[in-house]
mmCIF file of C-alpha atoms in Angstrom:
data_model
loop_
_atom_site.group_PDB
_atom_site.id
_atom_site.type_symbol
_atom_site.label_atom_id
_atom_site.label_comp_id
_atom_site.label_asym_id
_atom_site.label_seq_id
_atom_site.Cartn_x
_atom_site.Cartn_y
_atom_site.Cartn_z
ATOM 1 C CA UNK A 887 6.505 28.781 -18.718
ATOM 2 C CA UNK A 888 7.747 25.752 -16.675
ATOM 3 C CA UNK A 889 8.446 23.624 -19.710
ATOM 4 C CA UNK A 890 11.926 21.951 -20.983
ATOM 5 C CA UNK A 891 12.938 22.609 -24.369
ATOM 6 C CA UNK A 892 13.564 18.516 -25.630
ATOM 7 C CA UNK A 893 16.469 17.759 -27.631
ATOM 8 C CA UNK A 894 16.094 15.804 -30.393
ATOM 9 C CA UNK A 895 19.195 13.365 -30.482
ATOM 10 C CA UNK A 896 17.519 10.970 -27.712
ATOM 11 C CA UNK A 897 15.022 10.089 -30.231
ATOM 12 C CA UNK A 898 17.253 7.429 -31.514
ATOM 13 C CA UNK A 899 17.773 5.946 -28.125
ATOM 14 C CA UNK A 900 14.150 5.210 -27.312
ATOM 15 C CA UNK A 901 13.626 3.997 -30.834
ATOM 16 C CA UNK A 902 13.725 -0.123 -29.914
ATOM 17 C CA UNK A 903 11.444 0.697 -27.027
ATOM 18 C CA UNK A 904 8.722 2.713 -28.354
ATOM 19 C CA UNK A 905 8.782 2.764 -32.246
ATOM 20 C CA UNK A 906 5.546 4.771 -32.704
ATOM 21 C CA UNK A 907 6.389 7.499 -29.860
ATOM 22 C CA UNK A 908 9.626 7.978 -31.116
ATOM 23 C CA UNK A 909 8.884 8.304 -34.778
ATOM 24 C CA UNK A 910 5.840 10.455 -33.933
ATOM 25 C CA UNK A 911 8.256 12.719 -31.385
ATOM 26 C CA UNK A 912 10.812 12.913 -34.601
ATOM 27 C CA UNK A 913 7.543 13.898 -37.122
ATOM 28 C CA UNK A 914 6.344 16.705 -34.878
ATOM 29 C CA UNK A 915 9.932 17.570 -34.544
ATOM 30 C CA UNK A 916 10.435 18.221 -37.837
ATOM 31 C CA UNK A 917 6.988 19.907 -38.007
ATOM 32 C CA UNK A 918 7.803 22.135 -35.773
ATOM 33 C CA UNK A 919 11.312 23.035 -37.068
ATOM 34 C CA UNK A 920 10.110 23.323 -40.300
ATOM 35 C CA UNK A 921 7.208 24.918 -39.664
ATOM 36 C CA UNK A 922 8.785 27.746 -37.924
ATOM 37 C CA UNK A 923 10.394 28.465 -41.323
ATOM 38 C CA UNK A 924 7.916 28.320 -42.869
ATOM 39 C CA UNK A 925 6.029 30.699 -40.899
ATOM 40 C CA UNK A 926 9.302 32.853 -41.387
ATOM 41 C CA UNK A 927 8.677 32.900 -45.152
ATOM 42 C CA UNK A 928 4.556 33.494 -44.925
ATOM 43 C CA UNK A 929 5.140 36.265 -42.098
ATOM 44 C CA UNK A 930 7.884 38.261 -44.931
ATOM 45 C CA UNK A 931 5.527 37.049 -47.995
ATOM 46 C CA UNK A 932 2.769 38.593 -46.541
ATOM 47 C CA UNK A 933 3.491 41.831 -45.489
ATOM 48 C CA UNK A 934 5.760 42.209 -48.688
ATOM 49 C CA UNK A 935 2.762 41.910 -50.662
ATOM 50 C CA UNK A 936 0.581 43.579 -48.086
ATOM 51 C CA UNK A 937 3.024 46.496 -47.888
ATOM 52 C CA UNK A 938 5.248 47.624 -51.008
ATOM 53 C CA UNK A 939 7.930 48.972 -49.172
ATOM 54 C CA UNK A 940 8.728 45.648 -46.903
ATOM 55 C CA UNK A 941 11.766 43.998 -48.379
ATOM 56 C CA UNK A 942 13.627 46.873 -49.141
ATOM 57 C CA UNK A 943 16.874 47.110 -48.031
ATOM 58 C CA UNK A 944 16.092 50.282 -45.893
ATOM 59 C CA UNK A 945 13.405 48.596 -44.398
ATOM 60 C CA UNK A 946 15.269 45.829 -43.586
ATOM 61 C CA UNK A 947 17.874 47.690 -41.954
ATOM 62 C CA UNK A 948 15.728 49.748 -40.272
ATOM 63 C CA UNK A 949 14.276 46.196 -38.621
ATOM 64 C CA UNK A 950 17.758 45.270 -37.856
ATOM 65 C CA UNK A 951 18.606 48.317 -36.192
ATOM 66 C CA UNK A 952 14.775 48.005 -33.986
ATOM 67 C CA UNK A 953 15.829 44.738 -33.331
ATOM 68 C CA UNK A 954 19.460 45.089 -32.083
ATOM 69 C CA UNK A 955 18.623 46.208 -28.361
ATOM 70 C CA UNK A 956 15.929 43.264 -27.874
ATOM 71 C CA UNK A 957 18.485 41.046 -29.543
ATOM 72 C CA UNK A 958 21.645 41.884 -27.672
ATOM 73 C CA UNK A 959 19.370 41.340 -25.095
ATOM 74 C CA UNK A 960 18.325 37.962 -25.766
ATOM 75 C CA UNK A 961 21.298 36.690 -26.510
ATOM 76 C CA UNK A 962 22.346 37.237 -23.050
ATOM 77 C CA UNK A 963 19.208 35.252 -21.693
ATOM 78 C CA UNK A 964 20.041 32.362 -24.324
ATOM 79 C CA UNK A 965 23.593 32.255 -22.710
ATOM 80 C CA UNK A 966 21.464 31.848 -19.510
ATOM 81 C CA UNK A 967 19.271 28.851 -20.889
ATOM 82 C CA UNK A 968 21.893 27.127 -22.220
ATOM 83 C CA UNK A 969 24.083 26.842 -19.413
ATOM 84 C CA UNK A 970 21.173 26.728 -16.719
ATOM 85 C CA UNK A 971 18.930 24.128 -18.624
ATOM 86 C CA UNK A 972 15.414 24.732 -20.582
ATOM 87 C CA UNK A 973 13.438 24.835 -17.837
ATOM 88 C CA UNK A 974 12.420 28.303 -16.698
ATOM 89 C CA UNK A 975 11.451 27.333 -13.632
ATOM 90 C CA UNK A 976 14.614 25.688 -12.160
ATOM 91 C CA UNK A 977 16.597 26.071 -15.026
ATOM 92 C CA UNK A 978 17.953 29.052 -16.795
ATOM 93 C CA UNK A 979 16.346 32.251 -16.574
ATOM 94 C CA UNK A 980 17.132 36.043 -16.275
ATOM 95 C CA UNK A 981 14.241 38.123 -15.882
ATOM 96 C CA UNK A 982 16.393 41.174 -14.681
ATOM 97 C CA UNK A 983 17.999 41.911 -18.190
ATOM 98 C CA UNK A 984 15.101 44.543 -19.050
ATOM 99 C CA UNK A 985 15.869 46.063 -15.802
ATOM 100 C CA UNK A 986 19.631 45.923 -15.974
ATOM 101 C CA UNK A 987 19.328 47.941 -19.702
ATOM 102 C CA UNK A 988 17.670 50.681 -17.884
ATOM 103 C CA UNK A 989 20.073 51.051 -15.257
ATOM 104 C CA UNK A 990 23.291 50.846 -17.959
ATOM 105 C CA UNK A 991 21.730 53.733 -19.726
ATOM 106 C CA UNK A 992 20.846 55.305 -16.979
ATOM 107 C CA UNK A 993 24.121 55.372 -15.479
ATOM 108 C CA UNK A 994 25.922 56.333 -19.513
ATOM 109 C CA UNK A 995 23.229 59.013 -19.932
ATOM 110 C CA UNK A 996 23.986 60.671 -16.089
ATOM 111 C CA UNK A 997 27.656 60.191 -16.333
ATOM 112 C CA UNK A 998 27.337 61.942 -20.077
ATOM 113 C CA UNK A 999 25.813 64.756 -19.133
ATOM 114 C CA UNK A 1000 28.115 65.475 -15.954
ATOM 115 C CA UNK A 1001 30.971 65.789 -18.809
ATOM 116 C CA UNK A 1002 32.728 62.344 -18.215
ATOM 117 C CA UNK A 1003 33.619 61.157 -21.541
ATOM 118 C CA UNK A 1004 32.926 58.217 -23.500
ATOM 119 C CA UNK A 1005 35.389 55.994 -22.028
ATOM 120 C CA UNK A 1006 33.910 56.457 -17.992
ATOM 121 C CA UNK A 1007 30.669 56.494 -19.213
ATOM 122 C CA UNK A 1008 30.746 53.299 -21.578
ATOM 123 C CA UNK A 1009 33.059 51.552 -18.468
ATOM 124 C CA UNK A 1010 30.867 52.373 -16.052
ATOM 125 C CA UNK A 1011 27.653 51.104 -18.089
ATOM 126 C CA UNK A 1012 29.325 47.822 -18.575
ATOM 127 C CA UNK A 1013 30.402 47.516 -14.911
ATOM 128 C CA UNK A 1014 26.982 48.058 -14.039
ATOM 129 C CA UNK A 1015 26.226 45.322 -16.228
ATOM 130 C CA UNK A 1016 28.274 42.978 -14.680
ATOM 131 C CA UNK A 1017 28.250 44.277 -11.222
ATOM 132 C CA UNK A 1018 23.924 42.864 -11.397
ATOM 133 C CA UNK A 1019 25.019 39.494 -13.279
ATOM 134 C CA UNK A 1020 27.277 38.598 -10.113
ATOM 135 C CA UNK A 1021 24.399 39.618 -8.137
ATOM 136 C CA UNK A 1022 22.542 37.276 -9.920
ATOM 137 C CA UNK A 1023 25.237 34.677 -9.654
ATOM 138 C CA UNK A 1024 25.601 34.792 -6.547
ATOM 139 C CA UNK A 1025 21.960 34.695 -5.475
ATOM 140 C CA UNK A 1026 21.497 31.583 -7.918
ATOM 141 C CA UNK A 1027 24.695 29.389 -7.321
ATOM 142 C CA UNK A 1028 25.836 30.524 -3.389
ATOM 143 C CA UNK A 1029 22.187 31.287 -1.614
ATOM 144 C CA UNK A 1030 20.521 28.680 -4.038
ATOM 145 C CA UNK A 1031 17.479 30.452 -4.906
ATOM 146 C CA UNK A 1032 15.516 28.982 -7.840
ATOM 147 C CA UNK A 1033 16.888 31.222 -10.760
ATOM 148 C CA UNK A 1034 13.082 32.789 -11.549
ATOM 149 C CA UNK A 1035 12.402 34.102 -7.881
ATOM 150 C CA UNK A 1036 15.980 35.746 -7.621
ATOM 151 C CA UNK A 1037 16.245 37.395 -10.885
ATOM 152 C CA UNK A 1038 12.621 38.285 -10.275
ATOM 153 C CA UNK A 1039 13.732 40.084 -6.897
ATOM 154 C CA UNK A 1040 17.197 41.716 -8.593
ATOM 155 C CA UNK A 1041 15.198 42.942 -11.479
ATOM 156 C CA UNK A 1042 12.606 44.503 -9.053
ATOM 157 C CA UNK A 1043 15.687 45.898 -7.130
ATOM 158 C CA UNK A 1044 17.711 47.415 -10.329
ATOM 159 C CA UNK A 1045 14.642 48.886 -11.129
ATOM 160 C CA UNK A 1046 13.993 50.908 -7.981
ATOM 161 C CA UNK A 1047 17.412 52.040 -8.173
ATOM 162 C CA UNK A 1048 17.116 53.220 -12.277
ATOM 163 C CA UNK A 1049 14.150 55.565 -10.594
ATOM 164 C CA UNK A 1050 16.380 56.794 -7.691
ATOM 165 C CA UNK A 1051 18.913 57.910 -10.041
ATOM 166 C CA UNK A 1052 17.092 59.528 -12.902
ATOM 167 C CA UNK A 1053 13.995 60.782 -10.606
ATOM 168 C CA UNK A 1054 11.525 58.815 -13.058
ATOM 169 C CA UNK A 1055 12.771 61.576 -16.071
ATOM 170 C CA UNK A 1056 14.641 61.575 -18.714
ATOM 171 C CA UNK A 1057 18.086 62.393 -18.868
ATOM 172 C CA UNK A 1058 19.165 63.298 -22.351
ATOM 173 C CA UNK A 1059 22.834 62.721 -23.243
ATOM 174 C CA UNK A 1060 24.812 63.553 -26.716
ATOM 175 C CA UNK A 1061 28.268 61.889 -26.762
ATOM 176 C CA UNK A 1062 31.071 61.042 -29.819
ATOM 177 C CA UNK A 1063 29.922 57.135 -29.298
ATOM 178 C CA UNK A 1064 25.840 58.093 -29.479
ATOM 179 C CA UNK A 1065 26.257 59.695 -32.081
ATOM 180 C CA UNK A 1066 28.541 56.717 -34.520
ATOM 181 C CA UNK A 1067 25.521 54.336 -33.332
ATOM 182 C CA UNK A 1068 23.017 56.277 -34.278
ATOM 183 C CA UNK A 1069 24.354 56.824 -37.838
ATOM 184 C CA UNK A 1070 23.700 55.221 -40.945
ATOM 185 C CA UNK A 1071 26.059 53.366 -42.525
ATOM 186 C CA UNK A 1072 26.929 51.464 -45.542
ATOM 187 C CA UNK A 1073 24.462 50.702 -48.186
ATOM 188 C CA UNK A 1074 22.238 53.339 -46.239
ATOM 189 C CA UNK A 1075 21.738 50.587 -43.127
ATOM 190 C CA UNK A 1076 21.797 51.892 -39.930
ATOM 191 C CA UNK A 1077 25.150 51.330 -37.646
ATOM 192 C CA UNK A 1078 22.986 49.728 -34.539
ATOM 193 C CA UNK A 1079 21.894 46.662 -37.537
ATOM 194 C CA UNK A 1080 25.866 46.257 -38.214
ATOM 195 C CA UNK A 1081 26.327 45.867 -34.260
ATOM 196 C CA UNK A 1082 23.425 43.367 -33.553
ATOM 197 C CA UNK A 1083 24.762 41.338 -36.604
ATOM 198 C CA UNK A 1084 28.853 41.523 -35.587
ATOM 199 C CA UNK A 1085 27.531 41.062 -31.405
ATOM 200 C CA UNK A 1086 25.536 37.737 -32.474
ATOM 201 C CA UNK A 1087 28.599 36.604 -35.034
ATOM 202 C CA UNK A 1088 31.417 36.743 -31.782
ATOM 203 C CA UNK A 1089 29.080 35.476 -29.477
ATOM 204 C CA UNK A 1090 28.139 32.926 -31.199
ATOM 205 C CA UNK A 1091 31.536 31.902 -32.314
ATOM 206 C CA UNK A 1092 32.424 32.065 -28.977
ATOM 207 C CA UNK A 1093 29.603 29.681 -27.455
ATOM 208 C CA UNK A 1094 28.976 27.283 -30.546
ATOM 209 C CA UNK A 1095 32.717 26.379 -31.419
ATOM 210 C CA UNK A 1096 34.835 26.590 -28.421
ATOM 211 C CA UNK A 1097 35.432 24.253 -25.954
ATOM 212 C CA UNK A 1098 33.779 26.662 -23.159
ATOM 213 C CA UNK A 1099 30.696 26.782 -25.034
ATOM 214 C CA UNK A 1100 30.701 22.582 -25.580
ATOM 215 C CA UNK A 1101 31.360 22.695 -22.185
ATOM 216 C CA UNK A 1102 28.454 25.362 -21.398
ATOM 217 C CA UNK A 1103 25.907 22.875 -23.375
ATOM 218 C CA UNK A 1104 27.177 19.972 -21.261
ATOM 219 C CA UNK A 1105 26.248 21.589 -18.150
ATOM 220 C CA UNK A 1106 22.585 22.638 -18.834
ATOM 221 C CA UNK A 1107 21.551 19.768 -20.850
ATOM 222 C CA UNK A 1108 23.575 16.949 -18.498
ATOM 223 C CA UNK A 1109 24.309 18.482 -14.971
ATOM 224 C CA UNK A 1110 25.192 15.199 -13.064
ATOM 225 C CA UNK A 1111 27.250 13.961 -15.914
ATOM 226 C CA UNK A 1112 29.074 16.913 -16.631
ATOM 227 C CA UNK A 1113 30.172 17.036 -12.683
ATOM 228 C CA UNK A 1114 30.703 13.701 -12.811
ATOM 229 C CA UNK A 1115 33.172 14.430 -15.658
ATOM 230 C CA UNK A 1116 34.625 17.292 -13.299
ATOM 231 C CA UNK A 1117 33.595 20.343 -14.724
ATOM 232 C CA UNK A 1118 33.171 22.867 -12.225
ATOM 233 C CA UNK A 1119 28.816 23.228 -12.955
ATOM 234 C CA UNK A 1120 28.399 26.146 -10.676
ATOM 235 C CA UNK A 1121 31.060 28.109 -12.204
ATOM 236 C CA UNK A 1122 29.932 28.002 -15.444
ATOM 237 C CA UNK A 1123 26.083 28.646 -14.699
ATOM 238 C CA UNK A 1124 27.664 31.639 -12.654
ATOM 239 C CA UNK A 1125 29.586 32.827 -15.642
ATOM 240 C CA UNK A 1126 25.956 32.831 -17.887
ATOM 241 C CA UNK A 1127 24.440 35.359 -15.559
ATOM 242 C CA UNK A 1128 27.910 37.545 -15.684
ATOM 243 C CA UNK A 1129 27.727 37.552 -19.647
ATOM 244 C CA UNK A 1130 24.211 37.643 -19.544
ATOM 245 C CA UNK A 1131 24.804 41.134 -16.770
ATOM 246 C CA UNK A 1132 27.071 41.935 -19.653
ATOM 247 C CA UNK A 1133 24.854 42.286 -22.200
ATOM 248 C CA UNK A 1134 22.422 43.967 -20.534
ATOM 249 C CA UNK A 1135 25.306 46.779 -20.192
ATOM 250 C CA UNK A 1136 25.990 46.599 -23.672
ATOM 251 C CA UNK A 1137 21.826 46.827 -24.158
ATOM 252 C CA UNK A 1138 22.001 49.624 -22.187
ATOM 253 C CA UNK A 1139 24.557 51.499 -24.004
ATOM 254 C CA UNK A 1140 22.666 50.708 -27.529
ATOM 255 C CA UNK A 1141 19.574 52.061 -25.745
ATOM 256 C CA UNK A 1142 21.133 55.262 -24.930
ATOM 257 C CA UNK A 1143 21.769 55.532 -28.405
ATOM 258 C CA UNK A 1144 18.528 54.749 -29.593
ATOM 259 C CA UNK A 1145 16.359 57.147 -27.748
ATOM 260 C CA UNK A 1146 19.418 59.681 -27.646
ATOM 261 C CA UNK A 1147 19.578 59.638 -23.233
ATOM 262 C CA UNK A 1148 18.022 57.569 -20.900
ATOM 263 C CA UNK A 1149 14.087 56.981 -20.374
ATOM 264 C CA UNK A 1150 12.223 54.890 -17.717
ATOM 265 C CA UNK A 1151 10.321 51.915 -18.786
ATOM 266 C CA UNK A 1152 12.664 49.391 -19.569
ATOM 267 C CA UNK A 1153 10.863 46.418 -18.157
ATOM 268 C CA UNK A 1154 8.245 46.596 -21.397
ATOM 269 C CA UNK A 1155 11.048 45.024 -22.774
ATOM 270 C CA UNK A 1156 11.160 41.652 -20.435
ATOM 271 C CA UNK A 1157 8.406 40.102 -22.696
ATOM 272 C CA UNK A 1158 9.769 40.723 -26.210
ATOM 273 C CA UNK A 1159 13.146 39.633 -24.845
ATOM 274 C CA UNK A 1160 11.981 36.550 -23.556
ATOM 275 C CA UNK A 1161 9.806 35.741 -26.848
ATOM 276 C CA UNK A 1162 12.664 36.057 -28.786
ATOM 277 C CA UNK A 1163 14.833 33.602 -26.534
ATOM 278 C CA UNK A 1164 12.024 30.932 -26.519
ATOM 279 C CA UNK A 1165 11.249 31.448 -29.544
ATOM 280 C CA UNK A 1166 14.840 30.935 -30.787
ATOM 281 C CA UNK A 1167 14.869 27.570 -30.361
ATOM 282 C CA UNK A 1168 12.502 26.500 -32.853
ATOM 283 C CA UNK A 1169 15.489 28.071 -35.183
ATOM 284 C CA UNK A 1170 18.105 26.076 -34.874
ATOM 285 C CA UNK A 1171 18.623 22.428 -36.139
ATOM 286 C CA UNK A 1172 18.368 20.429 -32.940
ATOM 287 C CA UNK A 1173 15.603 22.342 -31.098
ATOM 288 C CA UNK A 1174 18.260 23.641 -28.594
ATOM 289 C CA UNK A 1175 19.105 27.292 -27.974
ATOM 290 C CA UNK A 1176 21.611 29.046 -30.109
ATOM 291 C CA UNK A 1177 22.343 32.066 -30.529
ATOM 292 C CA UNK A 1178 21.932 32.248 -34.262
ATOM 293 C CA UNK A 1179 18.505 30.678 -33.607
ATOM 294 C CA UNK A 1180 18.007 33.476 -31.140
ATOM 295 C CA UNK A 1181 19.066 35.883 -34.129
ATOM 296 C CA UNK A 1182 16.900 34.712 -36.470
ATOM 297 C CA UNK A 1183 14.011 34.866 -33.678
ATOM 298 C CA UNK A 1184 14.723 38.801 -33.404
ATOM 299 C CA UNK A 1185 14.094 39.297 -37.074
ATOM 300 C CA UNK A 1186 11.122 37.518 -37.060
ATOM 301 C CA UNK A 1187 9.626 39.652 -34.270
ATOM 302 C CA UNK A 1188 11.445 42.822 -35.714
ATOM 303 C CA UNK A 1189 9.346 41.912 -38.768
ATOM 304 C CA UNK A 1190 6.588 41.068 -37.492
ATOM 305 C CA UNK A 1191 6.084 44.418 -35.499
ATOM 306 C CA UNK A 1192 7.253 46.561 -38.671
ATOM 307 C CA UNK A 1193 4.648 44.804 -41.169
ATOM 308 C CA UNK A 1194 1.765 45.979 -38.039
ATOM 309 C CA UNK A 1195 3.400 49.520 -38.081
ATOM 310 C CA UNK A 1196 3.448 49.323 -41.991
ATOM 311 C CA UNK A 1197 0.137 48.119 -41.869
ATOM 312 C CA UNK A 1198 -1.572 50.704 -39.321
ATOM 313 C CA UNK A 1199 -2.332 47.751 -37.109
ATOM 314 C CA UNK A 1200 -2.815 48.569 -33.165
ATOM 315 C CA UNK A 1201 0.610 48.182 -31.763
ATOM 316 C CA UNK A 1202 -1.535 46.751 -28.862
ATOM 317 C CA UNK A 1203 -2.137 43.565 -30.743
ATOM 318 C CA UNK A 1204 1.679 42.878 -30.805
ATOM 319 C CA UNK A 1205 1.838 42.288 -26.824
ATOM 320 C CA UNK A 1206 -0.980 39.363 -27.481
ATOM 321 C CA UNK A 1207 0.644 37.910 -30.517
ATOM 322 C CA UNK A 1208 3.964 38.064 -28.738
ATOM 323 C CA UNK A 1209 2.421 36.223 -25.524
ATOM 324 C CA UNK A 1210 0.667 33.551 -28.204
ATOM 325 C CA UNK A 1211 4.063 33.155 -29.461
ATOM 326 C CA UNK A 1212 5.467 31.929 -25.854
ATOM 327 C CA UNK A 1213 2.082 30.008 -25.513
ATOM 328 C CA UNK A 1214 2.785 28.153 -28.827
ATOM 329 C CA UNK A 1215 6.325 27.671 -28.531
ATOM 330 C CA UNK A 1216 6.196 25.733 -25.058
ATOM 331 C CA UNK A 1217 2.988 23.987 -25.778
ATOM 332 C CA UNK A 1218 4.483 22.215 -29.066
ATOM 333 C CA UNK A 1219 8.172 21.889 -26.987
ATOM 334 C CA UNK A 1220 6.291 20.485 -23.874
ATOM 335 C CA UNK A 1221 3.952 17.969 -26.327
ATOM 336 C CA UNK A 1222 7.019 16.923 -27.691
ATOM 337 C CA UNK A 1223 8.592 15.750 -24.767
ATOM 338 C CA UNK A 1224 5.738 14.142 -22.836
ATOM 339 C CA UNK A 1225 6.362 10.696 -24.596
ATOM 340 C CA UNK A 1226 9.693 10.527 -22.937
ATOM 341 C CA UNK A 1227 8.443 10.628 -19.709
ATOM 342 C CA UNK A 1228 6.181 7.183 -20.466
#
């Protein structure tokens, strides 16, 4: 997993100096780019014709609405990668987010069924959120641990104290809010697809067209020139892990929803969260993380797992073709950039 996500622009630059490398490194990386799409379209031919009931708009809402946890989810860890740099070694990583879900709706689902209302319960959820991102923060950017190790540690801390609080059981909750996000909604799509799609719109709005999200890019791809421009680097790769703490509150919330309370065994979702993120940058135009890439990485593993369900497939199967993904993904990414390097 220690490889760096290349960018395509410098392609150009080396041109003069290496013609072959460089027009090889720009054929593989449209390759790759398009053959991710294309994949895409094989993966949704396939089980349409496989399984009758595929591409129907229930289906597909039904795939939106599986996906919207794991999505919110990775969005957070893009947020991460972008501002920390593709390396997931040294760079930008969050492996507490899985963790941090299961606290959030932990702390909802016990605060629901003690009476507080939606308000202290959602609040509290979201503080919790945030309270493990500056944890994070703080371990990365003030005690300078590599970002893997202490997210590591904070996610094997958060997760000792989801087990504290719920006594490894479930803790059922039924609240106003629950029960609007576990509706259905128009067109007979569930409300939890309408919230991953209106979550990924603001956020990436937010970190694709606004100065702070330029600025964000400038800081994980360019460290030493974006300090040397004066932009404050640590603050901003603190910020990712807040946002990212964020959205693992607002994960945690849609969780409670989902499985109507709180259950242990959150961190089975650490790998399909970090497939999607990886994955995600094969989606967008320049090979870089984005959060619509990241989007469109969700629905292809939301689709992906619903053609094996359709299909009768072992669910089993999906843990391998999830870690081929990764494999895949950071092979091609890490071929791609070994020219530069010569």
């Amino acid at each position: 997993m220690s490889a760096e996500i290349p960018f395509a622009e410098p392609l150009a630059a080396h041109l003069p100096q290496a013609p072959r490398a460089a027009l090889g490194r720009r054929l593989a990386t449209l390759v790759l780019r398009g053959g991710s799409l294309a994949v895409f379209v094989a993966v949704l031919v396939f089980f349409s014709l496989a399984a009758p009931f595929f591409l129907t708009i229930g289906n597909i809402g039904n795939v939106l609405a599986q996906s919207a946890i794991a999505g919110v989810l990775a969005i957070g860890l893009t947020i991460v990668v972008i501002a920390g740099g593709s390396n997931v070694v040294t760079g930008g990583i969050d492996l507490s987010l899985a963790a941090n879900m299961g606290l959030s709706a932990a702390v909802y689902a016990t605060l629901a069924q003690a009476g507080y209302g939606d308000p202290v319960a959602v609040l509290a959820a979201l503080a919790t959120g945030i309270a493990i991102g500056i944890v994070n923060a703080a371990a990365v950017t003030l005690a300078g641990i590599v970002p893997l190790l202490a997210t590591l540690a904070v996610m094997n801390v958060v997760a000792g104290v989801e087990l504290v609080l719920t006594q490894n059981t479930v803790i059922p909750a039924s609240t106003d809010l629950l029960a609007a996000l576990s509706a259905i909604g128009p067109y007979g799509i569930p409300v939890l697809a309408y919230v991953l799609l209106v979550f990924a719109a603001l956020v990436a709005a937010v970190v694709q067209y606004t100065p702070w999200g330029l600025r964000l890019y400038a800081v994980g791809e360019f460290p030493e020139a974006a300090r040397a421009a004066g932009l404050p680097v640590r603050r901003y790769l603190a910020a990712s892990f807040v946002v990212s703490g964020l959205c693992g509150g607002v994960a945690g919330i849609l969780s409670a929803s989902y499985l109507s309370g709180s259950t242990t065994g959150a961190g089975e979702m650490l790998l399909p969260v970090v497939v999607t993120a990886l994955l995600g940058t094969v989606f967008s135009r320049r090979l870089v993380p984005t959060v619509t890439g990241t989007l469109l990485s969700a629905l292809f593993v939301g689709f992906l797992v619903n053609g094996f369900q359709l299909l009768n497939i072992s669910s089993t199967l999906v843990s391998g073709v999830q870690g081929l993904l990764i494999l895949v993904v950071v092979s091609a990414t890490t071929v791609l950039r070994r020219p530069e390097s010569h």
